[in-house]
């Protein structure tokens, strides 16, 4: 399975018009992290890219512009792709908007696809963001996410709580099953400030939707999974599982870009292994946050098999 196959399968389960190649996943996806990652990956598949745009036109209102901005803000190309995609979706009826300072563009004009198409026939919205791409017409083939699929838990919770940090907090506590999460851990998972997370947690606790106890002076939070499974009408053992998608997909994205750097195949074994180790040192924290163990076995060129 390639990264592109993975992206296709995820979006097929979210409602993009294409057939999934495997049974439904049992994890809860992070739709904003997936979109940021997918717009770059789908540059290798123009049909997938345009179908994601069509989905964004239909269901973009269920996404958070603030979360998209935070996830794409540090990367010029990712930011430009997200800004252009949101702009295109807005021009075709989506209510999704980025924050006022969320409009990003690369330092120079970039072709979205390897084959940019016929010169002079560019999508004007993408061009305003420094991206060259053939014009896109909505396919109108997308459907809204099936809220009963485990992968789409985020949308079901947003239907209940709105596109707010409250929905992200419940998703984190419910899918991890952690009974004593700190406000800091929750705020990081929800991509929220600690202050905003604390306010949302107090609201949820007063509504008896989360449980709270103290360790010393520090509040710890969890949820009653049996109660929530009854409320959601699912068995406790079928509650979707948690993955730190922002961390995992960012790490995979950095590895992908490194592998695609021109000239990497021309390096000798020592330099290639050395560069690979440097890369893994950079992405190791994000991989470990996602539960991926990183091997460090091997000195000099002998590190390459560990990297592979």
XYZ file of C-alpha atoms in Angstrom:
308
model
C 0.000 0.000 0.000
C 1.391 3.404 -0.971
C 0.766 6.718 0.764
C -1.440 7.672 -2.200
C -3.502 4.481 -1.729
C -3.902 5.352 1.950
C -5.126 8.857 1.126
C -7.614 7.518 -1.429
C -9.013 5.048 1.118
C -9.396 7.696 3.803
C -11.294 10.079 1.550
C -13.471 7.321 0.118
C -14.687 6.716 3.688
C -15.255 10.450 4.192
C -17.472 10.730 1.112
C -15.181 11.451 -1.834
C -16.388 9.709 -4.977
C -14.151 6.659 -5.235
C -14.327 3.079 -4.054
C -12.342 2.133 -0.940
C -9.958 -0.770 -1.404
C -10.286 -2.205 2.109
C -12.832 -2.587 4.936
C -13.727 0.527 6.969
C -11.015 1.636 9.363
C -11.580 1.484 13.111
C -9.762 4.701 13.973
C -11.132 8.234 14.209
C -9.580 10.465 11.577
C -8.601 14.113 12.038
C -10.185 15.765 8.975
C -8.069 18.936 9.007
C -4.782 17.056 9.365
C -5.881 14.696 6.593
C -6.775 17.572 4.250
C -3.437 19.362 4.727
C -1.550 16.114 4.105
C -3.730 14.986 1.202
C -3.551 18.158 -0.873
C 0.196 17.635 -1.178
C 0.002 13.866 -1.767
C -2.809 14.252 -4.327
C -0.587 16.390 -6.536
C 0.330 12.988 -8.017
C -3.336 12.226 -8.845
C -5.260 15.082 -10.479
C -8.579 13.248 -10.266
C -8.225 12.677 -6.530
C -7.180 16.300 -6.010
C -10.245 17.628 -7.820
C -12.598 15.202 -6.054
C -11.239 16.384 -2.691
C -12.050 19.933 -3.820
C -15.569 18.808 -4.680
C -15.928 17.248 -1.215
C -14.668 20.486 0.335
C -17.313 22.407 -1.600
C -20.019 20.173 -0.128
C -18.756 19.456 3.398
C -16.198 22.159 4.131
C -18.569 23.740 6.645
C -17.835 20.794 8.951
C -14.129 21.737 9.059
C -12.362 24.278 11.238
C -10.593 27.080 9.402
C -8.622 27.837 12.567
C -7.315 24.264 12.825
C -6.443 24.219 9.112
C -4.505 27.444 9.537
C -2.583 26.101 12.523
C -1.709 22.842 10.778
C -0.576 24.409 7.494
C 0.824 27.717 8.706
C 4.477 26.668 8.978
C 4.789 25.333 5.438
C 4.571 27.706 2.500
C 3.402 25.139 -0.058
C 0.981 23.355 2.279
C -0.383 26.724 3.331
C -0.831 27.841 -0.281
C -2.589 24.602 -1.237
C -4.956 24.881 1.739
C -5.621 28.583 1.101
C -6.349 27.966 -2.586
C -8.533 24.917 -1.904
C -10.583 26.769 0.712
C -10.868 29.747 -1.614
C -12.066 27.518 -4.453
C -14.603 25.796 -2.196
C -15.882 29.170 -0.927
C -16.359 30.351 -4.507
C -18.550 27.283 -5.043
C -20.759 27.638 -1.997
C -18.768 26.386 1.011
C -19.046 28.279 4.288
C -15.486 27.324 5.288
C -13.135 30.270 5.730
C -9.569 30.659 6.982
C -8.586 33.318 9.533
C -7.746 36.709 8.053
C -4.014 35.998 8.373
C -4.359 32.456 7.062
C -3.867 33.221 3.372
C -0.457 31.838 2.397
C 1.430 31.507 -0.868
C 4.824 30.103 -1.896
C 7.723 32.463 -2.599
C 7.519 31.628 -6.320
C 4.877 30.199 -8.653
C 4.493 26.426 -8.344
C 2.714 23.915 -10.575
C 0.216 21.849 -8.589
C 0.600 18.811 -10.848
C 3.644 17.337 -12.590
C 1.918 18.051 -15.878
C 0.479 21.551 -15.466
C -1.824 21.437 -18.478
C -2.316 23.892 -21.339
C -0.594 27.277 -20.757
C -3.087 30.125 -20.447
C -5.799 27.863 -19.032
C -5.227 28.167 -15.307
C -7.596 28.188 -12.387
C -7.728 31.864 -11.387
C -8.285 31.147 -7.689
C -5.242 28.897 -7.449
C -3.204 31.346 -9.517
C -3.908 34.095 -6.966
C -2.197 31.840 -4.426
C 0.882 31.316 -6.583
C -0.247 27.897 -7.853
C -0.613 26.857 -11.482
C -3.463 24.410 -12.031
C -5.997 23.693 -14.800
C -9.491 25.092 -14.140
C -11.620 22.933 -11.853
C -15.347 22.390 -12.252
C -17.298 20.788 -9.396
C -17.981 17.148 -10.175
C -20.947 17.107 -7.751
C -20.169 13.445 -7.068
C -19.218 13.750 -3.403
C -21.440 12.784 -0.506
C -21.450 13.940 3.093
C -19.489 11.784 5.567
C -21.362 8.758 6.911
C -21.482 9.659 10.601
C -21.847 6.013 11.642
C -18.450 4.990 10.281
C -15.778 4.987 13.015
C -13.453 7.115 10.897
C -16.018 9.950 10.869
C -16.476 10.325 14.632
C -15.159 13.909 14.438
C -18.110 14.938 12.261
C -20.643 13.274 14.538
C -19.248 15.096 17.565
C -19.194 18.379 15.653
C -22.861 17.869 14.835
C -23.420 17.786 18.615
C -21.009 20.465 19.828
C -20.348 22.550 16.743
C -16.966 23.003 15.103
C -15.424 23.895 18.457
C -12.731 22.761 20.861
C -15.424 20.929 22.853
C -15.863 18.423 20.031
C -12.094 17.910 19.801
C -11.780 17.452 23.566
C -14.486 14.778 23.659
C -12.944 13.019 20.640
C -9.558 12.893 22.367
C -10.864 11.706 25.740
C -13.284 9.194 24.238
C -10.925 7.588 21.724
C -7.881 7.446 24.006
C -9.822 6.252 27.040
C -7.326 8.147 29.208
C -8.929 8.646 32.653
C -6.554 11.297 33.962
C -5.560 13.606 31.096
C -4.086 16.962 32.017
C -5.412 20.230 30.627
C -2.108 20.716 28.796
C -2.297 17.309 27.073
C -5.917 17.943 26.119
C -5.214 21.432 24.770
C -2.341 20.119 22.629
C -4.502 17.316 21.214
C -7.332 19.753 20.487
C -4.960 22.341 18.932
C -6.325 24.824 21.432
C -4.771 27.216 23.912
C -4.598 25.962 27.474
C -6.919 28.762 28.584
C -9.581 27.941 25.975
C -9.298 24.228 26.716
C -9.719 24.913 30.415
C -12.878 26.949 29.787
C -14.304 24.248 27.528
C -13.466 21.518 30.054
C -15.226 23.441 32.812
C -18.316 23.749 30.604
C -18.253 20.040 29.773
C -17.737 19.117 33.440
C -20.652 21.296 34.572
C -22.807 19.536 31.958
C -21.561 16.173 33.370
C -20.138 15.199 29.988
C -16.619 14.702 31.329
C -15.337 13.500 34.676
C -12.856 15.452 36.781
C -10.649 14.712 39.746
C -7.562 16.360 41.204
C -4.015 15.164 41.662
C -2.660 17.699 44.122
C -3.816 21.029 42.707
C -3.979 19.815 39.110
C -7.278 18.872 37.506
C -7.377 15.612 35.538
C -10.120 14.649 33.077
C -11.679 11.585 31.479
C -15.016 10.318 30.202
C -17.271 7.411 31.112
C -16.838 5.323 27.965
C -19.719 2.982 28.815
C -22.048 5.945 29.158
C -20.805 7.492 25.937
C -21.043 4.215 24.025
C -24.658 3.909 25.124
C -25.319 7.500 24.082
C -23.683 6.948 20.675
C -25.396 3.548 20.334
C -22.151 1.620 19.821
C -20.513 -1.170 21.782
C -17.711 0.013 24.108
C -15.207 -2.170 22.262
C -16.131 -0.550 18.931
C -15.410 3.021 20.006
C -12.934 4.311 17.392
C -9.276 4.257 18.361
C -7.033 7.289 18.692
C -4.046 8.268 16.582
C -2.204 11.566 16.795
C -2.857 12.312 13.134
C -1.344 15.839 13.046
C 1.964 14.497 14.378
C 1.952 11.292 12.327
C 0.990 12.874 8.995
C 3.455 15.734 9.459
C 6.246 13.193 10.010
C 5.215 11.096 7.003
C 5.013 14.254 4.893
C 8.570 15.251 5.811
C 9.827 11.742 5.004
C 8.024 11.795 1.636
C 9.526 15.140 0.687
C 13.015 13.973 1.674
C 12.703 10.832 -0.452
C 11.678 12.925 -3.444
C 14.564 15.404 -3.293
C 16.416 15.306 -6.670
C 19.889 13.818 -6.503
C 19.351 11.815 -3.311
C 20.013 8.587 -5.219
C 23.425 9.897 -6.273
C 24.741 10.126 -2.710
C 27.224 7.512 -1.543
C 26.120 5.033 1.111
C 27.671 6.989 3.986
C 26.111 10.351 3.056
C 22.747 8.792 2.281
C 22.621 7.067 5.678
C 23.856 10.225 7.416
C 21.122 12.363 5.832
C 18.534 9.725 6.692
C 19.605 9.762 10.348
C 19.392 13.558 10.410
C 15.874 13.367 8.967
C 14.742 10.778 11.514
C 16.143 12.880 14.360
C 13.849 15.687 13.164
C 10.704 13.574 12.801
C 11.310 11.214 15.742
C 9.266 13.261 18.284
C 6.208 13.287 16.019
C 6.537 9.584 15.212
C 6.885 8.631 18.867
C 3.868 10.774 19.779
C 2.003 8.635 17.251
C 3.175 5.360 18.802
C 5.758 4.613 16.101
C 9.028 3.271 17.467
C 12.103 4.646 15.713
C 15.091 2.341 15.296
C 18.548 3.851 15.742
C 20.559 0.697 15.088
C 23.623 0.878 12.878
C 26.608 3.202 12.633
C 27.471 5.242 9.549
C 26.176 3.551 6.366
C 24.908 0.596 8.418
C 22.078 2.829 9.637
C 20.328 2.679 6.250
C 18.611 -0.712 6.876
C 17.205 0.701 10.145
C 15.829 3.679 8.248
C 14.233 1.415 5.641
